mmCIF file of C-alpha atoms in Angstrom:
data_model
loop_
_atom_site.group_PDB
_atom_site.id
_atom_site.type_symbol
_atom_site.label_atom_id
_atom_site.label_comp_id
_atom_site.label_asym_id
_atom_site.label_seq_id
_atom_site.Cartn_x
_atom_site.Cartn_y
_atom_site.Cartn_z
ATOM 1 C CA MET A 43 28.377 -117.827 -75.291
ATOM 2 C CA VAL A 44 28.404 -118.349 -71.673
ATOM 3 C CA GLY A 45 31.542 -119.433 -69.943
ATOM 4 C CA PHE A 46 30.509 -122.867 -68.706
ATOM 5 C CA ALA A 47 29.714 -124.223 -72.142
ATOM 6 C CA SER A 48 31.975 -124.025 -75.292
ATOM 7 C CA LEU A 49 29.532 -125.281 -77.817
ATOM 8 C CA THR A 50 30.880 -124.701 -81.192
ATOM 9 C CA PRO A 51 30.888 -128.159 -82.591
ATOM 10 C CA PRO A 52 33.979 -129.340 -84.269
ATOM 11 C CA TYR A 53 31.906 -131.216 -86.783
ATOM 12 C CA ALA A 54 28.966 -130.559 -89.098
ATOM 13 C CA SER A 55 25.582 -129.829 -87.421
ATOM 14 C CA SER A 56 24.080 -132.659 -89.542
ATOM 15 C CA CYS A 57 25.915 -134.945 -87.264
ATOM 16 C CA VAL A 58 22.948 -136.468 -85.177
ATOM 17 C CA GLY A 59 21.988 -139.896 -83.801
ATOM 18 C CA GLY A 60 24.669 -141.806 -82.034
ATOM 19 C CA GLY A 61 26.079 -138.732 -80.608
ATOM 20 C CA GLU A 62 29.587 -139.592 -81.336
ATOM 21 C CA ARG A 63 31.864 -138.765 -84.226
ATOM 22 C CA ASP A 64 35.716 -139.117 -84.163
ATOM 23 C CA GLY A 65 35.286 -139.817 -80.393
ATOM 24 C CA ILE A 66 33.594 -136.480 -79.724
ATOM 25 C CA VAL A 67 30.181 -136.618 -78.260
ATOM 26 C CA ASP A 68 27.714 -133.964 -78.785
ATOM 27 C CA TRP A 69 26.338 -133.046 -75.412
ATOM 28 C CA LEU A 70 22.902 -132.441 -76.907
ATOM 29 C CA ASP A 71 22.823 -135.899 -78.215
ATOM 30 C CA GLU A 72 23.272 -137.302 -74.837
ATOM 31 C CA ILE A 73 19.945 -136.122 -73.708
ATOM 32 C CA LYS A 74 17.047 -138.566 -73.895
ATOM 33 C CA TRP A 75 14.450 -136.434 -75.662
ATOM 34 C CA THR A 76 10.812 -137.272 -75.387
ATOM 35 C CA GLU A 77 9.050 -138.700 -78.488
ATOM 36 C CA ASP A 78 8.059 -135.045 -79.209
ATOM 37 C CA GLY A 79 11.786 -134.019 -78.988
ATOM 38 C CA LEU A 80 11.359 -132.311 -75.768
ATOM 39 C CA VAL A 81 13.063 -132.390 -72.348
ATOM 40 C CA PRO A 82 11.564 -131.067 -69.041
ATOM 41 C CA VAL A 83 13.341 -128.154 -67.491
ATOM 42 C CA ILE A 84 13.435 -126.805 -63.937
ATOM 43 C CA ALA A 85 14.665 -123.157 -63.321
ATOM 44 C CA GLN A 86 15.932 -122.585 -59.887
ATOM 45 C CA ASP A 87 17.127 -119.255 -58.404
ATOM 46 C CA ALA A 88 20.847 -119.439 -58.163
ATOM 47 C CA GLY A 89 20.894 -117.143 -55.320
ATOM 48 C CA ASP A 90 18.474 -118.677 -52.675
ATOM 49 C CA GLY A 91 17.506 -121.915 -54.293
ATOM 50 C CA ARG A 92 13.825 -121.107 -54.760
ATOM 51 C CA VAL A 93 12.361 -123.111 -57.722
ATOM 52 C CA LEU A 94 10.971 -120.583 -59.985
ATOM 53 C CA MET A 95 9.227 -122.555 -62.787
ATOM 54 C CA PHE A 96 9.009 -125.573 -64.887
ATOM 55 C CA ALA A 97 8.892 -125.632 -68.769
ATOM 56 C CA TRP A 98 10.201 -127.644 -71.734
ATOM 57 C CA MET A 99 12.940 -127.114 -74.226
ATOM 58 C CA ASN A 100 13.639 -128.816 -77.434
ATOM 59 C CA ARG A 101 17.095 -129.173 -78.992
ATOM 60 C CA GLU A 102 17.195 -125.816 -80.439
ATOM 61 C CA ALA A 103 16.000 -124.134 -77.222
ATOM 62 C CA LEU A 104 18.633 -125.858 -75.094
ATOM 63 C CA LYS A 105 21.329 -125.132 -77.541
ATOM 64 C CA LEU A 106 20.359 -121.345 -77.711
ATOM 65 C CA THR A 107 20.097 -121.348 -73.880
ATOM 66 C CA ALA A 108 23.711 -122.469 -73.522
ATOM 67 C CA GLU A 109 24.998 -120.300 -76.453
ATOM 68 C CA GLN A 110 23.152 -117.113 -75.358
ATOM 69 C CA GLY A 111 23.210 -117.520 -71.739
ATOM 70 C CA HIS A 112 19.635 -116.868 -71.072
ATOM 71 C CA ALA A 113 16.942 -119.293 -70.803
ATOM 72 C CA VAL A 114 15.070 -120.172 -74.048
ATOM 73 C CA TYR A 115 12.190 -122.599 -73.773
ATOM 74 C CA TRP A 116 9.829 -124.337 -76.143
ATOM 75 C CA SER A 117 6.341 -123.122 -75.711
ATOM 76 C CA ARG A 118 4.158 -126.157 -76.184
ATOM 77 C CA SER A 119 0.967 -124.010 -76.303
ATOM 78 C CA ARG A 120 2.402 -121.499 -78.881
ATOM 79 C CA GLY A 121 4.338 -124.035 -80.791
ATOM 80 C CA ARG A 122 7.427 -121.930 -80.973
ATOM 81 C CA LEU A 123 10.626 -120.908 -79.174
ATOM 82 C CA TRP A 124 10.099 -118.778 -76.205
ATOM 83 C CA HIS A 125 13.022 -116.458 -75.062
ATOM 84 C CA LYS A 126 11.949 -116.186 -71.449
ATOM 85 C CA GLY A 127 11.393 -112.431 -70.823
ATOM 86 C CA GLU A 128 10.906 -111.584 -74.496
ATOM 87 C CA ALA A 129 7.612 -109.917 -73.586
ATOM 88 C CA SER A 130 8.131 -109.146 -69.870
ATOM 89 C CA GLY A 131 11.743 -108.335 -69.760
ATOM 90 C CA HIS A 132 12.101 -110.965 -67.070
ATOM 91 C CA ARG A 133 15.022 -112.752 -68.553
ATOM 92 C CA GLN A 134 16.690 -115.606 -66.817
ATOM 93 C CA ILE A 135 20.414 -115.405 -67.008
ATOM 94 C CA VAL A 136 21.724 -118.854 -66.779
ATOM 95 C CA LYS A 137 24.580 -119.593 -64.395
ATOM 96 C CA GLU A 138 24.646 -123.428 -64.683
ATOM 97 C CA ILE A 139 23.046 -126.170 -66.616
ATOM 98 C CA ARG A 140 22.668 -129.660 -65.044
ATOM 99 C CA LEU A 141 21.315 -132.985 -66.193
ATOM 100 C CA ASP A 142 19.942 -135.799 -64.140
ATOM 101 C CA CYS A 143 20.951 -139.395 -63.825
ATOM 102 C CA ASP A 144 18.529 -140.655 -66.513
ATOM 103 C CA ASN A 145 19.680 -137.890 -69.011
ATOM 104 C CA ASP A 146 16.085 -136.804 -69.419
ATOM 105 C CA VAL A 147 15.668 -133.740 -67.119
ATOM 106 C CA ILE A 148 17.432 -130.339 -67.113
ATOM 107 C CA ILE A 149 17.929 -127.979 -64.220
ATOM 108 C CA LEU A 150 19.086 -124.367 -64.669
ATOM 109 C CA GLN A 151 20.612 -122.095 -62.016
ATOM 110 C CA VAL A 152 19.415 -118.674 -63.098
ATOM 111 C CA GLU A 153 19.402 -115.093 -62.069
ATOM 112 C CA GLN A 154 15.817 -113.990 -62.479
ATOM 113 C CA LYS A 155 15.619 -110.470 -63.912
ATOM 114 C CA GLY A 156 12.931 -108.311 -62.231
ATOM 115 C CA GLY A 157 12.564 -110.993 -59.439
ATOM 116 C CA ILE A 158 9.445 -112.284 -61.290
ATOM 117 C CA ALA A 159 9.371 -115.655 -63.132
ATOM 118 C CA CYS A 160 5.628 -116.268 -63.077
ATOM 119 C CA HIS A 161 3.165 -114.901 -65.811
ATOM 120 C CA THR A 162 0.797 -114.068 -62.834
ATOM 121 C CA GLY A 163 3.323 -111.555 -61.650
ATOM 122 C CA ARG A 164 4.596 -113.586 -58.846
ATOM 123 C CA ARG A 165 8.192 -114.556 -58.022
ATOM 124 C CA SER A 166 7.627 -118.240 -58.598
ATOM 125 C CA CYS A 167 5.033 -120.206 -60.503
ATOM 126 C CA PHE A 168 4.682 -122.473 -57.248
ATOM 127 C CA PHE A 169 2.473 -120.221 -55.252
ATOM 128 C CA GLN A 170 -0.329 -122.794 -54.504
ATOM 129 C CA ARG A 171 0.003 -124.704 -51.380
ATOM 130 C CA LEU A 172 -2.099 -127.733 -50.385
ATOM 131 C CA GLU A 173 -3.674 -127.017 -47.081
ATOM 132 C CA ASP A 174 -6.483 -129.109 -45.492
ATOM 133 C CA GLY A 175 -7.529 -130.415 -48.918
ATOM 134 C CA ARG A 176 -7.485 -127.194 -50.775
ATOM 135 C CA TRP A 177 -4.989 -125.402 -52.873
ATOM 136 C CA VAL A 178 -4.293 -122.034 -51.269
ATOM 137 C CA THR A 179 -2.517 -119.180 -53.024
ATOM 138 C CA VAL A 180 0.207 -118.068 -50.512
ATOM 139 C CA GLU A 181 2.270 -115.644 -52.229
ATOM 140 C CA PRO A 182 1.513 -112.162 -53.426
ATOM 141 C CA VAL A 183 1.555 -110.711 -56.945
ATOM 142 C CA ILE A 184 4.563 -108.457 -57.116
ATOM 143 C CA ARG A 185 3.535 -106.701 -60.272
ATOM 144 C CA ASN A 186 0.241 -106.614 -62.111
ATOM 145 C CA PRO A 187 0.501 -108.778 -65.334
ATOM 146 C CA ASP A 188 -1.307 -106.008 -67.309
ATOM 147 C CA GLU A 189 1.650 -103.832 -66.452
ATOM 148 C CA ILE A 190 4.254 -106.473 -67.204
ATOM 149 C CA TYR A 191 2.692 -107.399 -70.606
ATOM 150 C CA GLY A 192 1.355 -103.966 -71.554
ATOM 151 C CA LYS A 193 -2.313 -104.881 -71.596
ATOM 152 C CA GLY A 194 -3.279 -102.357 -69.036
ATOM 153 C CA MET B 175 -2.497 -138.433 -42.672
ATOM 154 C CA VAL B 176 -0.114 -135.451 -42.819
ATOM 155 C CA GLY B 177 -1.154 -132.228 -41.212
ATOM 156 C CA PHE B 178 -1.330 -130.086 -44.157
ATOM 157 C CA ALA B 179 -3.776 -132.096 -45.915
ATOM 158 C CA SER B 180 -7.193 -133.311 -44.754
ATOM 159 C CA LEU B 181 -8.109 -135.536 -47.519
ATOM 160 C CA THR B 182 -11.106 -137.596 -46.578
ATOM 161 C CA PRO B 183 -13.562 -136.629 -49.199
ATOM 162 C CA PRO B 184 -17.012 -136.106 -48.080
ATOM 163 C CA TYR B 185 -18.498 -137.630 -51.307
ATOM 164 C CA ALA B 186 -18.124 -140.786 -53.228
ATOM 165 C CA SER B 187 -14.800 -141.410 -54.860
ATOM 166 C CA SER B 188 -16.780 -142.015 -58.127
ATOM 167 C CA CYS B 189 -17.121 -138.186 -58.295
ATOM 168 C CA VAL B 190 -14.772 -137.078 -60.958
ATOM 169 C CA GLY B 191 -14.678 -134.771 -63.859
ATOM 170 C CA GLY B 192 -15.798 -131.245 -63.047
ATOM 171 C CA GLY B 193 -14.056 -131.443 -59.667
ATOM 172 C CA GLU B 194 -16.983 -129.959 -57.860
ATOM 173 C CA ARG B 195 -19.936 -131.343 -55.982
ATOM 174 C CA ASP B 196 -22.146 -129.409 -53.664
ATOM 175 C CA GLY B 197 -19.634 -126.568 -53.941
ATOM 176 C CA ILE B 198 -16.758 -128.838 -52.676
ATOM 177 C CA VAL B 199 -13.935 -129.047 -55.208
ATOM 178 C CA ASP B 200 -11.599 -132.060 -54.901
ATOM 179 C CA TRP B 201 -7.997 -130.844 -54.907
ATOM 180 C CA LEU B 202 -6.966 -133.706 -57.052
ATOM 181 C CA ASP B 203 -9.493 -132.782 -59.726
ATOM 182 C CA GLU B 204 -7.945 -129.246 -59.949
ATOM 183 C CA ILE B 205 -4.797 -130.763 -61.398
ATOM 184 C CA LYS B 206 -4.342 -130.795 -65.159
ATOM 185 C CA TRP B 207 -3.236 -134.369 -65.751
ATOM 186 C CA THR B 208 -1.327 -135.373 -68.867
ATOM 187 C CA GLU B 209 -3.280 -137.635 -71.467
ATOM 188 C CA ASP B 210 -1.597 -140.480 -69.587
ATOM 189 C CA GLY B 211 -2.950 -139.263 -66.285
ATOM 190 C CA LEU B 212 0.209 -138.084 -64.914
ATOM 191 C CA VAL B 213 1.755 -134.929 -63.468
ATOM 192 C CA PRO B 214 5.327 -133.983 -63.269
ATOM 193 C CA VAL B 215 6.827 -133.734 -59.725
ATOM 194 C CA ILE B 216 9.926 -131.916 -58.353
ATOM 195 C CA ALA B 217 11.303 -133.125 -55.077
ATOM 196 C CA GLN B 218 13.219 -130.338 -53.190
ATOM 197 C CA ASP B 219 15.051 -130.677 -49.892
ATOM 198 C CA ALA B 220 13.052 -128.698 -47.353
ATOM 199 C CA GLY B 221 16.259 -127.925 -45.443
ATOM 200 C CA ASP B 222 18.563 -126.293 -47.845
ATOM 201 C CA GLY B 223 16.467 -126.201 -51.124
ATOM 202 C CA ARG B 224 18.585 -128.665 -53.135
ATOM 203 C CA VAL B 225 16.562 -130.050 -55.933
ATOM 204 C CA LEU B 226 16.788 -133.832 -55.364
ATOM 205 C CA MET B 227 14.866 -135.500 -58.181
ATOM 206 C CA PHE B 228 12.203 -135.280 -60.742
ATOM 207 C CA ALA B 229 9.462 -137.828 -61.183
ATOM 208 C CA TRP B 230 5.952 -138.480 -62.123
ATOM 209 C CA MET B 231 2.721 -139.212 -60.195
ATOM 210 C CA ASN B 232 -0.678 -140.357 -61.150
ATOM 211 C CA ARG B 233 -3.762 -139.460 -59.232
ATOM 212 C CA GLU B 234 -3.443 -142.435 -56.805
ATOM 213 C CA ALA B 235 0.264 -141.626 -56.049
ATOM 214 C CA LEU B 236 -0.475 -138.096 -55.298
ATOM 215 C CA LYS B 237 -3.383 -139.041 -53.055
ATOM 216 C CA LEU B 238 -1.233 -141.530 -51.294
ATOM 217 C CA THR B 239 1.614 -138.921 -50.918
ATOM 218 C CA ALA B 240 -0.743 -136.638 -49.172
ATOM 219 C CA GLU B 241 -2.414 -139.127 -47.017
ATOM 220 C CA GLN B 242 0.688 -141.016 -45.920
ATOM 221 C CA GLY B 243 3.233 -138.203 -45.789
ATOM 222 C CA HIS B 244 5.830 -139.798 -47.736
ATOM 223 C CA ALA B 245 6.533 -139.455 -51.531
ATOM 224 C CA VAL B 246 4.798 -142.013 -53.778
ATOM 225 C CA TYR B 247 5.452 -141.752 -57.380
ATOM 226 C CA TRP B 248 4.210 -143.488 -60.589
ATOM 227 C CA SER B 249 7.207 -145.406 -62.136
ATOM 228 C CA ARG B 250 6.651 -145.148 -65.873
ATOM 229 C CA SER B 251 9.310 -147.676 -66.544
ATOM 230 C CA ARG B 252 7.849 -150.420 -64.148
ATOM 231 C CA GLY B 253 4.125 -149.348 -64.739
ATOM 232 C CA ARG B 254 3.438 -149.339 -61.021
ATOM 233 C CA LEU B 255 3.289 -147.142 -57.850
ATOM 234 C CA TRP B 256 6.592 -146.566 -56.357
ATOM 235 C CA HIS B 257 6.859 -145.752 -52.795
ATOM 236 C CA LYS B 258 10.212 -143.876 -52.865
ATOM 237 C CA GLY B 259 12.526 -145.622 -50.640
ATOM 238 C CA GLU B 260 10.641 -148.940 -50.650
ATOM 239 C CA ALA B 261 13.886 -150.729 -51.672
ATOM 240 C CA SER B 262 16.571 -148.306 -50.465
ATOM 241 C CA GLY B 263 14.959 -147.126 -47.302
ATOM 242 C CA HIS B 264 15.533 -143.490 -48.506
ATOM 243 C CA ARG B 265 12.092 -142.297 -47.971
ATOM 244 C CA GLN B 266 11.015 -138.812 -48.563
ATOM 245 C CA ILE B 267 9.070 -137.351 -45.835
ATOM 246 C CA VAL B 268 6.758 -134.743 -47.275
ATOM 247 C CA LYS B 269 6.621 -131.299 -45.566
ATOM 248 C CA GLU B 270 4.659 -129.386 -48.217
ATOM 249 C CA ILE B 271 2.901 -129.927 -51.474
ATOM 250 C CA ARG B 272 2.612 -127.008 -53.992
ATOM 251 C CA LEU B 273 1.037 -126.659 -57.455
ATOM 252 C CA ASP B 274 2.144 -124.250 -60.175
ATOM 253 C CA CYS B 275 0.145 -121.446 -61.841
ATOM 254 C CA ASP B 276 -0.973 -123.807 -64.704
ATOM 255 C CA ASN B 277 -1.938 -126.558 -62.303
ATOM 256 C CA ASP B 278 0.128 -128.964 -64.090
ATOM 257 C CA VAL B 279 3.346 -129.366 -62.098
ATOM 258 C CA ILE B 280 3.814 -130.420 -58.467
ATOM 259 C CA ILE B 281 6.696 -129.494 -56.119
ATOM 260 C CA LEU B 282 7.277 -131.360 -52.925
ATOM 261 C CA GLN B 283 9.317 -130.113 -49.965
ATOM 262 C CA VAL B 284 10.851 -133.196 -48.432
ATOM 263 C CA GLU B 285 13.061 -134.531 -45.665
ATOM 264 C CA GLN B 286 15.316 -136.985 -47.598
ATOM 265 C CA LYS B 287 15.950 -139.994 -45.329
ATOM 266 C CA GLY B 288 19.585 -141.263 -45.667
ATOM 267 C CA GLY B 289 20.481 -138.074 -47.545
ATOM 268 C CA ILE B 290 20.498 -140.013 -50.782
ATOM 269 C CA ALA B 291 17.639 -139.330 -53.420
ATOM 270 C CA CYS B 292 19.417 -140.760 -56.438
ATOM 271 C CA HIS B 293 19.565 -144.436 -57.436
ATOM 272 C CA THR B 294 23.183 -143.857 -58.285
ATOM 273 C CA GLY B 295 23.819 -143.352 -54.584
ATOM 274 C CA ARG B 296 24.234 -139.626 -54.812
ATOM 275 C CA ARG B 297 22.415 -137.038 -52.930
ATOM 276 C CA SER B 298 20.660 -135.582 -55.888
ATOM 277 C CA CYS B 299 20.003 -136.841 -59.373
ATOM 278 C CA PHE B 300 21.209 -133.596 -60.797
ATOM 279 C CA PHE B 301 24.961 -134.382 -60.655
ATOM 280 C CA GLN B 302 25.956 -133.707 -64.301
ATOM 281 C CA ARG B 303 26.963 -130.218 -65.078
ATOM 282 C CA LEU B 304 27.568 -128.811 -68.460
ATOM 283 C CA GLU B 305 31.156 -127.704 -68.712
ATOM 284 C CA ASP B 306 32.728 -126.714 -71.932
ATOM 285 C CA GLY B 307 30.427 -128.696 -74.009
ATOM 286 C CA ARG B 308 30.487 -131.805 -71.962
ATOM 287 C CA TRP B 309 28.491 -133.263 -69.145
ATOM 288 C CA VAL B 310 30.747 -133.590 -66.172
ATOM 289 C CA THR B 311 29.932 -135.666 -63.064
ATOM 290 C CA VAL B 312 30.559 -133.186 -60.246
ATOM 291 C CA GLU B 313 29.224 -135.032 -57.198
ATOM 292 C CA PRO B 314 30.347 -138.164 -55.385
ATOM 293 C CA VAL B 315 28.497 -141.359 -54.663
ATOM 294 C CA ILE B 316 27.709 -141.354 -51.018
ATOM 295 C CA ARG B 317 26.962 -145.093 -50.913
ATOM 296 C CA ASN B 318 27.388 -147.784 -53.375
ATOM 297 C CA PRO B 319 24.052 -148.757 -55.094
ATOM 298 C CA ASP B 320 25.029 -152.422 -54.591
ATOM 299 C CA GLU B 321 25.025 -151.855 -50.861
ATOM 300 C CA ILE B 322 21.801 -149.712 -50.950
ATOM 301 C CA TYR B 323 19.794 -152.193 -53.077
ATOM 302 C CA GLY B 324 21.278 -155.369 -51.639
ATOM 303 C CA LYS B 325 22.929 -156.537 -54.946
ATOM 304 C CA GLY B 326 26.304 -156.800 -53.519
#
């Protein structure tokens, strides 16, 4: 359990819907989930503010993220929970969780283990810059993905 | 036309699909749009890295953003193009446009006019922080929305 979030609900986990029972609102119920039960999530480096990646969470992923203190996403392509860093070791230690004004976007402040968030071996997923009508890769690969993921 | 993007296509605008004609790839065709023809967009303050807001763009919005140099989003709730700041004056001057590794998320570096990005009158839309299992508003309203939008 991370310090910023005391999550043990004082009521049955079957309490869903209105988000309130006995005057206690479940913070997860306050989120406006998509029809697919997801919420978009931005991960930002807590140190220098670099935006590292963008992904999705379902309710369970966000709950686990807050409880365990590292980012857990919902992989839409694999259709399962994805503990960021489970294969690469590049965990994201969560320092802060924020919600936007419409209650439908999350931003995490994280400490990026290994300094690499992207599956391409770059620090950030946002390494393509629009220049003169073309997307140009403007950041180096820090570590070869084959090395990271053991395919080499 | 902003300096970082020369967008006048050397071919008919009816050229869509594969994204390539005569070896020239349209940067807009390289984006993996959702089924609804949208792409998620993060707006970040180019000065200090604060993430200001999250919104969506369709093809026309992103094209206009690059051509006109200020952020143009697609308002899903209103079903129309939304020139950010059209009502508030709080335009976002675009300094850089980047695309992520999967070609399905955009991040803008912007200069936020008026220092207010959020419709609540706050600097950033991400003003609710998770603290002990509750969302807590941790940032002040800089200017009353009634004043901003002339409803007062």
